[in-house]
CSV table of C-alpha atoms in Angstrom, one decimal:
chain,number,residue,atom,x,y,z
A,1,UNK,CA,-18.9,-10.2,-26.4
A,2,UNK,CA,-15.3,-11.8,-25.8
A,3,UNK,CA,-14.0,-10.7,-29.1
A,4,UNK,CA,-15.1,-6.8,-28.1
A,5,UNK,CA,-14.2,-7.4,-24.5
A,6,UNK,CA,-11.5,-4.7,-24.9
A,7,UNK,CA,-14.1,-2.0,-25.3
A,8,UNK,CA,-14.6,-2.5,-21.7
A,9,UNK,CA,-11.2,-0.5,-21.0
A,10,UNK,CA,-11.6,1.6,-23.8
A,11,UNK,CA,-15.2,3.5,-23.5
A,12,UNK,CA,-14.2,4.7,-19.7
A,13,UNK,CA,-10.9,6.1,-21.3
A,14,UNK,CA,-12.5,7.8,-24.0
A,15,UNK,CA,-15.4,8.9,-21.1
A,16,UNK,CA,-12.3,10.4,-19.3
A,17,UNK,CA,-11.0,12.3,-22.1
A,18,UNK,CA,-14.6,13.8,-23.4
A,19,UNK,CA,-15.7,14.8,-19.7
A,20,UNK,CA,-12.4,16.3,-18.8
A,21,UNK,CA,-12.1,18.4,-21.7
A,22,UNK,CA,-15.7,18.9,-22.3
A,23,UNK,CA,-17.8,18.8,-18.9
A,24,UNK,CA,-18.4,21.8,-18.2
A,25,UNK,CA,-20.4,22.0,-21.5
A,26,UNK,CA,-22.2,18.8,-21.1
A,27,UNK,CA,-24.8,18.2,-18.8
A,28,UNK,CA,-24.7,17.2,-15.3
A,29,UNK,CA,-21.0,17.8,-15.9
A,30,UNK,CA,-20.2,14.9,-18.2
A,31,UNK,CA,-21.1,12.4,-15.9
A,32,UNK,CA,-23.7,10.6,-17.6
A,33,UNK,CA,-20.8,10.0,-20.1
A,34,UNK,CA,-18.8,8.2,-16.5
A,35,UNK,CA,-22.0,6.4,-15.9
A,36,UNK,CA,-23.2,5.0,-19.1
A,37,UNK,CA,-19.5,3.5,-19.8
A,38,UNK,CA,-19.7,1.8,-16.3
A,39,UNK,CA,-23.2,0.8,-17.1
A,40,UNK,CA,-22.1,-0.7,-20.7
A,41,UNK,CA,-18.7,-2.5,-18.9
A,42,UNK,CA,-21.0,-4.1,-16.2
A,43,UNK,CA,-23.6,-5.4,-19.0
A,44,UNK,CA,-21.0,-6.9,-21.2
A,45,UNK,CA,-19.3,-8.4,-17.9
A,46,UNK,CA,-22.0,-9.9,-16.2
A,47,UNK,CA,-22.4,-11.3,-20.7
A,48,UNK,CA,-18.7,-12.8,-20.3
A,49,UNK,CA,-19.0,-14.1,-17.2
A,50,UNK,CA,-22.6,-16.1,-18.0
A,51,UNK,CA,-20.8,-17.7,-21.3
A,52,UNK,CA,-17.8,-18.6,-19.4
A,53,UNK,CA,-20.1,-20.6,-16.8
A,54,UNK,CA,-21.9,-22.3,-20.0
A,55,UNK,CA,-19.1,-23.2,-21.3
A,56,UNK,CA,-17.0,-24.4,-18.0
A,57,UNK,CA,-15.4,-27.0,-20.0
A,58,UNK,CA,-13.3,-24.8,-22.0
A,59,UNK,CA,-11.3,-23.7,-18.8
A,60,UNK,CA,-8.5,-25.9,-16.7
A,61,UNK,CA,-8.9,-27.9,-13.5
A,62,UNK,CA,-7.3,-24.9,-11.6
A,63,UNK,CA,-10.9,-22.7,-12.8
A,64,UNK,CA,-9.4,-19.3,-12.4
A,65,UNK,CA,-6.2,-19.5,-14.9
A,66,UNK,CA,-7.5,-21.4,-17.3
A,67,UNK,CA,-7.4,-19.4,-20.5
A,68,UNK,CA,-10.8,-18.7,-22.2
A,69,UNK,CA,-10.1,-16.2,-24.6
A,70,UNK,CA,-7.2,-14.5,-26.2
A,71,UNK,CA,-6.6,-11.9,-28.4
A,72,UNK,CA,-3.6,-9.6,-29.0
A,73,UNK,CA,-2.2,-7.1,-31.7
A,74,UNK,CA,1.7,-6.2,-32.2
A,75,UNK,CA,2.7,-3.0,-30.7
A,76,UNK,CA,6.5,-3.1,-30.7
A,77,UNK,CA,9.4,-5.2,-31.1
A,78,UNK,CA,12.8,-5.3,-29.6
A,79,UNK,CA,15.2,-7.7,-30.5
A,80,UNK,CA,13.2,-10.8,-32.1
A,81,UNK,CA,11.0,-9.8,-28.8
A,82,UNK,CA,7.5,-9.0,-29.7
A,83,UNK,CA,5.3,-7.1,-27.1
A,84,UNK,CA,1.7,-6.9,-27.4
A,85,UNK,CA,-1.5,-5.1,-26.6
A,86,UNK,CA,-3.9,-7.3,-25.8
A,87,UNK,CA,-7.2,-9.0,-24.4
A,88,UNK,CA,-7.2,-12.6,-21.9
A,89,UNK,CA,-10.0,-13.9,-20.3
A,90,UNK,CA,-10.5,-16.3,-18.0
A,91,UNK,CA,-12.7,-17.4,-15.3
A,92,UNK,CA,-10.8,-15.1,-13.0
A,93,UNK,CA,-10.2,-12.1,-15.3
A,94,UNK,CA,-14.3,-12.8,-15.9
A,95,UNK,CA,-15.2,-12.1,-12.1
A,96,UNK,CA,-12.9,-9.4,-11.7
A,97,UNK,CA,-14.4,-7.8,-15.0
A,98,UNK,CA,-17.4,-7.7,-12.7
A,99,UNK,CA,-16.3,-6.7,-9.2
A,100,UNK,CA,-14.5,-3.6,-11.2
A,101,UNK,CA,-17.1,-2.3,-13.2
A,102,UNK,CA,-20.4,-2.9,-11.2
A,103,UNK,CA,-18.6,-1.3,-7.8
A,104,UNK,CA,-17.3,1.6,-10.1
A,105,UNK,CA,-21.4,2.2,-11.6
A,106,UNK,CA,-22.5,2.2,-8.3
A,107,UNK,CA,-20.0,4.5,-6.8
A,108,UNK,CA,-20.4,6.9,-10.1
A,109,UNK,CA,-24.2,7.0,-9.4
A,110,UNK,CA,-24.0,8.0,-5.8
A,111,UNK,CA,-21.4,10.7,-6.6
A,112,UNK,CA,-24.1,12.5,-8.6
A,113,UNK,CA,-25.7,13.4,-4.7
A,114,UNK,CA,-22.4,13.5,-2.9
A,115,UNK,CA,-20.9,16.1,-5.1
A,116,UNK,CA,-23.6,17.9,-6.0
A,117,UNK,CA,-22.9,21.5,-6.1
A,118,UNK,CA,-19.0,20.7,-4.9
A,119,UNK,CA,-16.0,22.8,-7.3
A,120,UNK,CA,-14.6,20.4,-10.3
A,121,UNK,CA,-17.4,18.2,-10.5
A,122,UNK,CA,-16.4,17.5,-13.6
A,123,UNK,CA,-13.4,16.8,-13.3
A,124,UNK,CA,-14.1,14.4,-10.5
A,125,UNK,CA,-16.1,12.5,-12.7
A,126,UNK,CA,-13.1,12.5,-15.6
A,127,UNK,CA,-11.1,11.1,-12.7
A,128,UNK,CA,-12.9,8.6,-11.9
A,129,UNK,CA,-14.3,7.0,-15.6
A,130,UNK,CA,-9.8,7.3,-16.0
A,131,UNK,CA,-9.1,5.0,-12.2
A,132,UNK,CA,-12.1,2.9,-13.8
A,133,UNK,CA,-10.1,1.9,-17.2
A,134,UNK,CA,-7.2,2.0,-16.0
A,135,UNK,CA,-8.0,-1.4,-13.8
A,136,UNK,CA,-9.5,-2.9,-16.5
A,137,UNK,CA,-7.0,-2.4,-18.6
A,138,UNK,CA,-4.8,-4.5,-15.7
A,139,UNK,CA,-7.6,-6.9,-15.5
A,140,UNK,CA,-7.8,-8.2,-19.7
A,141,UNK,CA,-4.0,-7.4,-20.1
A,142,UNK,CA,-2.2,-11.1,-21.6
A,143,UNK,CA,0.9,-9.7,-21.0
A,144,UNK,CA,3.0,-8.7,-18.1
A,145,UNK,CA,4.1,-5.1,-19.2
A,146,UNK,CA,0.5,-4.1,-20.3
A,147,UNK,CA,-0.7,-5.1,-16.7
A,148,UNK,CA,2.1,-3.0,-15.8
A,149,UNK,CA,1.1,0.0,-17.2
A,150,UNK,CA,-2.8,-0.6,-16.0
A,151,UNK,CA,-0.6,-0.5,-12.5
A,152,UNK,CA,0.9,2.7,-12.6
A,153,UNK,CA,-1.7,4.7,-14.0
A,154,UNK,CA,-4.1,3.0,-11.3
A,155,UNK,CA,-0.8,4.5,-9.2
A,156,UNK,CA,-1.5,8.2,-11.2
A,157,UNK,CA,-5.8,7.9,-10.5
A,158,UNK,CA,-4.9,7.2,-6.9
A,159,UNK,CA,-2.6,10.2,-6.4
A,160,UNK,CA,-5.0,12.4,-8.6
A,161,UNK,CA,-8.2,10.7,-6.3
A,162,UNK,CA,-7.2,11.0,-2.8
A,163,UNK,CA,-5.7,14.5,-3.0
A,164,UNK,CA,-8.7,15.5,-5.0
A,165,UNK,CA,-9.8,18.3,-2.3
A,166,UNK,CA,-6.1,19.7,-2.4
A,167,UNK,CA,-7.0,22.7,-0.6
A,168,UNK,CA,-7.1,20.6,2.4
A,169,UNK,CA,-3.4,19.8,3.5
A,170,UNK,CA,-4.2,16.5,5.3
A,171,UNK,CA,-5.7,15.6,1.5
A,172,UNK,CA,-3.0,16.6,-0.1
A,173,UNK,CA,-0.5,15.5,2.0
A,174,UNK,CA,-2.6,11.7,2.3
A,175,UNK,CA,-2.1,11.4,-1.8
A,176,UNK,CA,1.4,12.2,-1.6
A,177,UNK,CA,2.1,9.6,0.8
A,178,UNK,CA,-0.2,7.0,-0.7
A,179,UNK,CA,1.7,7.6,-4.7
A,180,UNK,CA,5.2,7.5,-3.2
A,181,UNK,CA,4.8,4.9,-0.6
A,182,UNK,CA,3.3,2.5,-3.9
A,183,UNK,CA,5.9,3.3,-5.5
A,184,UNK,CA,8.9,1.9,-3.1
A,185,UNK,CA,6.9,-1.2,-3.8
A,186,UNK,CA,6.6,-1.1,-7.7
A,187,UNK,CA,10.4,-0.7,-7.8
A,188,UNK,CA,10.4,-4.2,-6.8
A,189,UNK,CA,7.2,-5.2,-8.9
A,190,UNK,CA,9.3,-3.6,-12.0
A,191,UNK,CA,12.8,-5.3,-11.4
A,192,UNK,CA,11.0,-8.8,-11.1
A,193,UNK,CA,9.6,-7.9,-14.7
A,194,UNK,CA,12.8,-7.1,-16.6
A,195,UNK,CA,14.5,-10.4,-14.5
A,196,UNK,CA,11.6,-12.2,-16.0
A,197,UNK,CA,11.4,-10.9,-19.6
A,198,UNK,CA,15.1,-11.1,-19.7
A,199,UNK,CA,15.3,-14.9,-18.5
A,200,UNK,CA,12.3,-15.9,-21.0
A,201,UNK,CA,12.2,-13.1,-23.5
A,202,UNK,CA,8.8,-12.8,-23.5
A,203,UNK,CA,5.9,-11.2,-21.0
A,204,UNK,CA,3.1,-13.3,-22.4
A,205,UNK,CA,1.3,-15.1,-19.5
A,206,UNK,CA,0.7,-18.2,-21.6
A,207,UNK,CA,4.4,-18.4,-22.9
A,208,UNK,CA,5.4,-17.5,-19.2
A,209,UNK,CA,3.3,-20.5,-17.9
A,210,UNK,CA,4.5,-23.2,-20.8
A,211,UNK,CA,8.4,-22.3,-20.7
A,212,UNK,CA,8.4,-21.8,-16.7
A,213,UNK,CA,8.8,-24.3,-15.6
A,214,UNK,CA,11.3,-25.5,-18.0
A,215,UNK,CA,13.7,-22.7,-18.2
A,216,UNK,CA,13.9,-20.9,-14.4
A,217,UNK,CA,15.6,-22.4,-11.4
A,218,UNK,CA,14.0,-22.9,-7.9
A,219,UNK,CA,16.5,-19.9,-6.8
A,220,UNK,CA,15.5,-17.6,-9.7
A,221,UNK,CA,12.0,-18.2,-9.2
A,222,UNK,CA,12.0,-16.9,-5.2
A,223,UNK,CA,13.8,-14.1,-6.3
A,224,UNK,CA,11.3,-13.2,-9.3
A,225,UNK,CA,8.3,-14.2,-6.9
A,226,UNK,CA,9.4,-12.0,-4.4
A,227,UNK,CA,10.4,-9.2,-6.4
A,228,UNK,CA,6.9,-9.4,-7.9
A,229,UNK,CA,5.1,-9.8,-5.0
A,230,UNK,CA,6.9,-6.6,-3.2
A,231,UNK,CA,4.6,-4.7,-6.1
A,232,UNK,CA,1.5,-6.6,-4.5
A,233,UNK,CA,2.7,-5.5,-0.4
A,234,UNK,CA,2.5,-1.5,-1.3
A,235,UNK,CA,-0.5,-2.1,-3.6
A,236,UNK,CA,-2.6,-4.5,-1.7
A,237,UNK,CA,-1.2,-2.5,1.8
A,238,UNK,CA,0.8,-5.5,3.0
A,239,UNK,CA,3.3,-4.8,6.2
A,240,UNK,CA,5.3,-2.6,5.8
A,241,UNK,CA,4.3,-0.9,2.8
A,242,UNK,CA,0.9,-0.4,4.6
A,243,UNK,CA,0.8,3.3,6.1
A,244,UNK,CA,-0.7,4.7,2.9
A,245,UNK,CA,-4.2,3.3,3.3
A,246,UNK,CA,-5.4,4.8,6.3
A,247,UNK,CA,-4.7,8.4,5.5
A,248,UNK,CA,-5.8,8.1,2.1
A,249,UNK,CA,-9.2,8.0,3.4
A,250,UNK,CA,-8.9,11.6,3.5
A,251,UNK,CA,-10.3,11.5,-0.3
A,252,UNK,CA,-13.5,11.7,-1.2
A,253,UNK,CA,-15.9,8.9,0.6
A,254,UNK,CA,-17.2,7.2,-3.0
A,255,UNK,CA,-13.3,7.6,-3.9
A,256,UNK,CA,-12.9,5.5,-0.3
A,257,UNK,CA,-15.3,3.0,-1.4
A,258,UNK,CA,-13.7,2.3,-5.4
A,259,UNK,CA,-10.2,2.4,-4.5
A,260,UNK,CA,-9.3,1.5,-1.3
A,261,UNK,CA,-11.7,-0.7,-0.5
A,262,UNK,CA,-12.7,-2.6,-3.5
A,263,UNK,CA,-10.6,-2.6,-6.2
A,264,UNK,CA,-7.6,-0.6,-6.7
A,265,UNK,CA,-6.2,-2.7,-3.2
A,266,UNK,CA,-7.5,-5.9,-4.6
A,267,UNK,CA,-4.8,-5.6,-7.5
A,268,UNK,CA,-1.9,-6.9,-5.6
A,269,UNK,CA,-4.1,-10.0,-4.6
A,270,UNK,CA,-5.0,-10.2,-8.5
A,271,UNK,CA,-1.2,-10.1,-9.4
A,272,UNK,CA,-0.4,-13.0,-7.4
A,273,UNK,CA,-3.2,-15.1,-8.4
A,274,UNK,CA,-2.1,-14.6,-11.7
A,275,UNK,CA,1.1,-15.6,-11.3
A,276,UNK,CA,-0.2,-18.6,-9.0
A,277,UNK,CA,2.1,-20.8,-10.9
A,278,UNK,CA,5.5,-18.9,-10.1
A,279,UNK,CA,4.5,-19.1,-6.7
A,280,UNK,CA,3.9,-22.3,-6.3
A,281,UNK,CA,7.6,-23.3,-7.6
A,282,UNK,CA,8.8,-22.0,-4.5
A,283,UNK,CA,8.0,-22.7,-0.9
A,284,UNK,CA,10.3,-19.5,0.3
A,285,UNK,CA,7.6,-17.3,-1.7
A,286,UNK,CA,4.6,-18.9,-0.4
A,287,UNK,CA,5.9,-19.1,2.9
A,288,UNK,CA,7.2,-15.1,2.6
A,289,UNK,CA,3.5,-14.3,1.1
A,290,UNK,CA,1.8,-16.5,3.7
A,291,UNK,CA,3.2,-14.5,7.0
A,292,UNK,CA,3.1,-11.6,5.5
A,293,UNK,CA,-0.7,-11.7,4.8
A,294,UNK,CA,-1.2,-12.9,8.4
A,295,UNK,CA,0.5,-10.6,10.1
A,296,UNK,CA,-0.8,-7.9,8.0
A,297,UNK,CA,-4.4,-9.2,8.9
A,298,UNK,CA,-3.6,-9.5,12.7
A,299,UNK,CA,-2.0,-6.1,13.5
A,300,UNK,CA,-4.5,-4.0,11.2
A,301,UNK,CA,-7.4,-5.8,13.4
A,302,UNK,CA,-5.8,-5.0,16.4
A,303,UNK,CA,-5.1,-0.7,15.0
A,304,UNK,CA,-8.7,-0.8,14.2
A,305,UNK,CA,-9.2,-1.1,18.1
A,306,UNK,CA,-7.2,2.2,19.0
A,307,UNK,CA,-8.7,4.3,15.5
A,308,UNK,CA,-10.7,7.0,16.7
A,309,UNK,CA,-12.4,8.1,12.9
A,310,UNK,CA,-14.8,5.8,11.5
A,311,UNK,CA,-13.1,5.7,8.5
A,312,UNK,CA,-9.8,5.2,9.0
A,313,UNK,CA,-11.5,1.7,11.2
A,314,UNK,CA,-12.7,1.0,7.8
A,315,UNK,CA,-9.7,1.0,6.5
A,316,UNK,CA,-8.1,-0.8,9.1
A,317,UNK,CA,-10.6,-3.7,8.1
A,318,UNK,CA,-9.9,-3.3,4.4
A,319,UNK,CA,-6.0,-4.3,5.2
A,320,UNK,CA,-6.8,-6.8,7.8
A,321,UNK,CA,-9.2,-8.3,4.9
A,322,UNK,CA,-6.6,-7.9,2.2
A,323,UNK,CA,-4.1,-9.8,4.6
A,324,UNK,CA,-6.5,-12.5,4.6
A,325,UNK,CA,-6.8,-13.1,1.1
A,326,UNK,CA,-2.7,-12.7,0.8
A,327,UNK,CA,-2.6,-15.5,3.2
A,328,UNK,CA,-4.7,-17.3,1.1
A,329,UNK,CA,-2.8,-17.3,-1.8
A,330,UNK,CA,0.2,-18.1,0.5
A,331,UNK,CA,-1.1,-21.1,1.3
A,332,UNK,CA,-2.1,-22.3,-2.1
A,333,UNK,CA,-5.5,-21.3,-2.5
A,334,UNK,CA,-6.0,-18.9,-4.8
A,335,UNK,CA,-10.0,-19.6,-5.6
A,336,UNK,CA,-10.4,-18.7,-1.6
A,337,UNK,CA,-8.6,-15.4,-2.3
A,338,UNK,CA,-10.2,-14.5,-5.1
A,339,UNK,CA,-13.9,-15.5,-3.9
A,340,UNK,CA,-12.7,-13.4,-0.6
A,341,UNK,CA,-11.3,-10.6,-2.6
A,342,UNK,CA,-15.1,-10.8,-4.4
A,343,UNK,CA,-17.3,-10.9,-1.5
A,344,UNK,CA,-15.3,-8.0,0.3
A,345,UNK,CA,-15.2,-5.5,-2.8
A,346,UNK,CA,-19.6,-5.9,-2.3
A,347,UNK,CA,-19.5,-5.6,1.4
């Protein structure tokens, strides 16, 4: 299962591409082709994350970056640079595997009733199986620019998601906010990448956590930390960068449930658990990521008290929640986030 573990990315993106170009000749739209590739990701997830427990002993003391598994392929080189595609798992990659595909079965599987007999079904469907792989590919990536890319096209699902009902101007006016407001933040998320790559020459999470240490300054690593973690305030709907996630509720309410509350918001909290390491060279970061998360979670609690629709309380909670978990990784306590960032995606 861990040597085929990049199929879980790969059968949603093919899903994507057969539904979206063939749907409307398929029946019940293509989606069974959605549903089955969630149905086979959960299966071999829940089968990773089982050997991973019986074999505890092959991960670190920290439990949740401890390497398990690693494969990767050339794709490019620049310079005597070599960038990869490629699969890591570890104990928190594992979980995440699992949070990400069981969520996006369950939400598939109700859409069947809650679009029933709504226009583009199929395409909704195509839409969704795409969002779906591209967070698993973010999730196995062992390098920093293919977790990149699983970013932006999360970024491109999200837009494509929320204004889904584009007839609606609230919709499409909701997406547009949600994709450009991200995107102030990915600046910074992108600039802490090429500082990175061009202080180590590499984006390889294992060569970035064996050279770290040895090669970057206190002052460069607050700079790369933060830079990084500005990606994680628009994604994860940190203050300021939060505005996006209450309007974006005017998608879909299964696209409510997969992406803003369960797992396209938990990638920011992901990012910076792994990239615990970087933080923890620098007490600025944690300090910066600490208040931050706590007075995210504060003053979304207290707008939830004045929000009049249902769901925009929800997602009032969602950022308070996501707050929490970005104060836990503030503090140094990344299993705390991630186990949060676990039990929330369920609830």
């Amino acid at each position: 299962m861990l040597t085929h573990a990049y199929l879980i990315p790969l059968f949603p993106l093919v899903a994507s591409v057969l539904i979206l170009f063939f749907g409307k000749r398929l029946p019940l739209g293509g989606a069974w082709l959605g549903i089955l590739a969630a149905l086979w990701g959960a299966v071999h997830s829940f089968g990773i994350l089982g050997s991973i427990y019986m074999h505890p002993e092959l991960l670190n003391q920290v439990g949740v970056s401890g390497p398990f598994f690693e494969s990767a392929v050339d794709w490019f080189s620049v310079g005597t640079a070599r960038v990869e595609m490629g699969v890591m798992i570890d104990g928190m990659a594992a979980m995440m595997l699992v949070v990400v595909t069981v969520v996006s079965l369950l939400v598939q599987i109700y859409s069947l009733g809650y679009q029933h007999g709504k226009p583009r079904f199929s395409r909704y469907y195509a839409y969704l199986s795409f969002f779906t792989s591209a967070m698993l590919i973010l999730v196995v990536a062992n390098n920093l620019l293919q977790f990149f890319m699983g970013w932006e096209l999360m970024g491109l699902s999200s837009y494509l998601l929320i204004g889904f009902e584009f007839e609606r101007p609230a919709a499409a006016y909701a997406s547009r906010k949600a994709f450009i407001t991200t995107r102030v933040g990915d600046v910074g998320f992108y600039l802490g990448l090429l500082l990175l790559f061009t202080t180590l020459g590499t984006l390889n999470f294992g060569i970035i956590g064996n050279e770290y240490l040895a090669n970057i300054s206190p002052a460069l690593s607050t700079v790369i930390a933060l830079l990084l973690f500005a990606g994680a305030v628009g994604k994860s709907a940190q203050v300021p960068l939060h505005v996006w996630l209450p309007d974006a509720m005017e998608g879909p309410t299964p696209v409510s449930a997969l992406i803003h509350a369960a797992t396209m918001v938990a990638a920011g909290v992901f990012l910076l658990g792994r990239f615990h390491f970087l933080f923890a060279m620098s007490t600025t970061a944690q300090t910066v990521v600490a208040w931050t998360g706590g007075i995210t979670a504060l003053g979304a609690a207290l707008s939830a008290l004045t929000a009049t629709d249902i769901k925009k309380v929800l997602a009032y909670s969602t950022i308070s929640q996501l707050g929490f978990m970005v104060m836990a990784m503030g503090v140094g306590d990344p299993q705390a986030g991630m186990f949060h960032l676990t039990t929330h995606a369920f609830f």
